[in-house]
Tab-separated table of C-alpha atoms in Angstrom:
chain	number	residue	atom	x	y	z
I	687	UNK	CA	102.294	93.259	85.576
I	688	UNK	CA	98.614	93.341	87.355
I	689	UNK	CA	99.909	92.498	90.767
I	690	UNK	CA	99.519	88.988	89.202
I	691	UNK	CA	101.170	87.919	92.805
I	692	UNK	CA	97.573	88.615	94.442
I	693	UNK	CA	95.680	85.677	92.435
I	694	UNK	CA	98.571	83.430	93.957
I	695	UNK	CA	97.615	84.622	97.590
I	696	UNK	CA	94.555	82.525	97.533
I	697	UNK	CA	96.082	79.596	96.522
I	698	UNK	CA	99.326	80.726	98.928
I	699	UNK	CA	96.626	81.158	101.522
I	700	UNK	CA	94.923	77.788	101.172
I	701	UNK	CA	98.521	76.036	101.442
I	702	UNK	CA	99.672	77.562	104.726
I	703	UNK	CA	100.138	75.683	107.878
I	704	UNK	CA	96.616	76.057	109.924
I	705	UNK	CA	98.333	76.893	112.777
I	706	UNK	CA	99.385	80.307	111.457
I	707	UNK	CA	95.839	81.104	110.570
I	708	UNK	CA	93.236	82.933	112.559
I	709	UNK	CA	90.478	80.269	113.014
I	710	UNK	CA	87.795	82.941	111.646
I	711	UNK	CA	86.534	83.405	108.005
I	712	UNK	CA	88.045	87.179	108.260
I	713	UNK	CA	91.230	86.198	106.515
I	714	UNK	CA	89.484	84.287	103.271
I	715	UNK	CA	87.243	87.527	103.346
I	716	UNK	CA	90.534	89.790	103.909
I	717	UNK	CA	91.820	87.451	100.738
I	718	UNK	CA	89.309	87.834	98.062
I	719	UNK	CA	89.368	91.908	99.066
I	720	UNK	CA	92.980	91.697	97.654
I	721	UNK	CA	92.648	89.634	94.803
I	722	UNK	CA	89.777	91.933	93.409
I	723	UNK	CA	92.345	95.066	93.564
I	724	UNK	CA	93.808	95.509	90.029
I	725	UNK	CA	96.846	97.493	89.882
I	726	UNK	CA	100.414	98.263	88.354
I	727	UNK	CA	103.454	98.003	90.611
I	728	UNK	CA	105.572	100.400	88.686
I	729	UNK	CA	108.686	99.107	88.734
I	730	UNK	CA	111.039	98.390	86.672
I	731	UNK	CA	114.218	95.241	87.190
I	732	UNK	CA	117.194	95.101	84.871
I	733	UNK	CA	120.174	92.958	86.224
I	734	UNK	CA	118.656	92.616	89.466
I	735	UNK	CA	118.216	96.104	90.140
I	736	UNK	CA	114.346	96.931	90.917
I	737	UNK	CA	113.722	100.308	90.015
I	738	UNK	CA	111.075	101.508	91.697
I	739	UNK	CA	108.129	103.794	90.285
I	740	UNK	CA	104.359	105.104	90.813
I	741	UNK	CA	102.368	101.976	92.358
I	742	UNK	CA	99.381	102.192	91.418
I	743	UNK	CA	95.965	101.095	92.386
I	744	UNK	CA	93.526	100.922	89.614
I	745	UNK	CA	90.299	99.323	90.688
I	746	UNK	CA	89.800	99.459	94.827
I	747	UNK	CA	88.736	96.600	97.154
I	748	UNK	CA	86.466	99.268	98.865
I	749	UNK	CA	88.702	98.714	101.668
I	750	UNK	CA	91.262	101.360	102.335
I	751	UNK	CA	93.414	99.040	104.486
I	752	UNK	CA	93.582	96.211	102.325
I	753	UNK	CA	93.715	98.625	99.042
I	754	UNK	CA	97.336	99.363	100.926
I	755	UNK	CA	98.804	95.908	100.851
I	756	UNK	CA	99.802	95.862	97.531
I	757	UNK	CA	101.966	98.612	97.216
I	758	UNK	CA	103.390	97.962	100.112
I	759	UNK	CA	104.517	94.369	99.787
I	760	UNK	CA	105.964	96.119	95.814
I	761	UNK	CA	107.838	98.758	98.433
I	762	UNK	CA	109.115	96.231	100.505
I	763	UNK	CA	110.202	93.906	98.230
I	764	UNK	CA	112.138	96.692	96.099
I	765	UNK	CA	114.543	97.759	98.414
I	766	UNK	CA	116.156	93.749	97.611
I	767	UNK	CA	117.942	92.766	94.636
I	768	UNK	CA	116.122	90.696	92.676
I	769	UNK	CA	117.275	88.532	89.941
I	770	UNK	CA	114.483	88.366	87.810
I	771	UNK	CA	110.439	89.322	87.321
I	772	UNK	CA	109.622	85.678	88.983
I	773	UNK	CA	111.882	85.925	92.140
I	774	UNK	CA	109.719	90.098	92.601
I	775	UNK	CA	106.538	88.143	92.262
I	776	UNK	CA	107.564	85.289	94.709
I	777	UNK	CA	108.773	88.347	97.176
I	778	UNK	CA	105.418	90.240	97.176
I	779	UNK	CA	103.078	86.853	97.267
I	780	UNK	CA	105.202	86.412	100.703
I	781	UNK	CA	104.918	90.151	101.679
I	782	UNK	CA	101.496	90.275	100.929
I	783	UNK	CA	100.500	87.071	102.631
I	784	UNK	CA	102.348	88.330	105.609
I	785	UNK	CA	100.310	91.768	105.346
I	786	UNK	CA	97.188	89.993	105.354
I	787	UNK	CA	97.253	88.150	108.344
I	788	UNK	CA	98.899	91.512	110.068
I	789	UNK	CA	96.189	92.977	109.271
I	790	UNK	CA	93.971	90.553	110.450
I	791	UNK	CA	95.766	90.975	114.122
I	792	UNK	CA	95.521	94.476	113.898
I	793	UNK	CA	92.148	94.214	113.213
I	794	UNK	CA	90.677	91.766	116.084
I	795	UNK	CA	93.101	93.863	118.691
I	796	UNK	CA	91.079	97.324	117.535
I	797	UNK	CA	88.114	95.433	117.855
I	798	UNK	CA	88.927	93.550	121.120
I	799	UNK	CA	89.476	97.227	122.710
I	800	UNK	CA	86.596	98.435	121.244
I	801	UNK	CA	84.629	95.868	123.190
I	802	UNK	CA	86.511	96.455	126.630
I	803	UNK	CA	85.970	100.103	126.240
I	804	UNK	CA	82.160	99.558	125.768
I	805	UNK	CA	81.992	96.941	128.732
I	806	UNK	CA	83.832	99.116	131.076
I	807	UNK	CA	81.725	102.148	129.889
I	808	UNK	CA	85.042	104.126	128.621
């Protein structure tokens, strides 16, 4: 597998509830960084069983941050049984959706100090 779960995040992105969105563009930009990552997750599942190996990213997003999601959402969703390939991929579309707009947060707080700091001369 290619991380085939990022090409779903856009269209897992598009289908989420507004109200859990930021209201900025940063997110669909945050988005299309992912999907451009190629990768391998490295694992293999036999009777539910993920067994987990070298994640690895092949092609970067330029973005060090975001070239992290993917491996992560494969590390999270390995410590669960899983009952088949489909059920992994459904796991790390929801991880990785979830890292995405964390990311985003973590993001606009950095920034937000960033800006206090300057006003207050810090």
């Amino acid at each position: 597998m290619t991380l085939t779960a990022l090409i779903a995040l856009a269209a897992a992105q598009t289908a989420a509830p507004a109200a859990e969105l930021p209201a900025d563009n940063e997110i669909v930009v945050l988005t299309e960084r992912l999907r451009s990552i190629r990768g391998s997750p490295g694992v293999t599942i036999r009777k539910g069983v993920v067994t987990p190996g070298a994640c690895k990213i092949k092609r970067s997003s330029g973005d060090a941050e975001v070239d992290a999601l993917p491996c992560g959402a494969v590390a999270l969703c390995a410590t669960r049984p899983q009952p088949s390939r489909k059920a992994f991929n459904t796991c790390i579309d929801a991880e990785a959706i979830d890292a995405i707009v964390g990311l985003r947060g973590e993001r606009a707080a950095r920034n937000a100090e960033l800006i206090e700091a300057e006003e207050t001369g810090e």
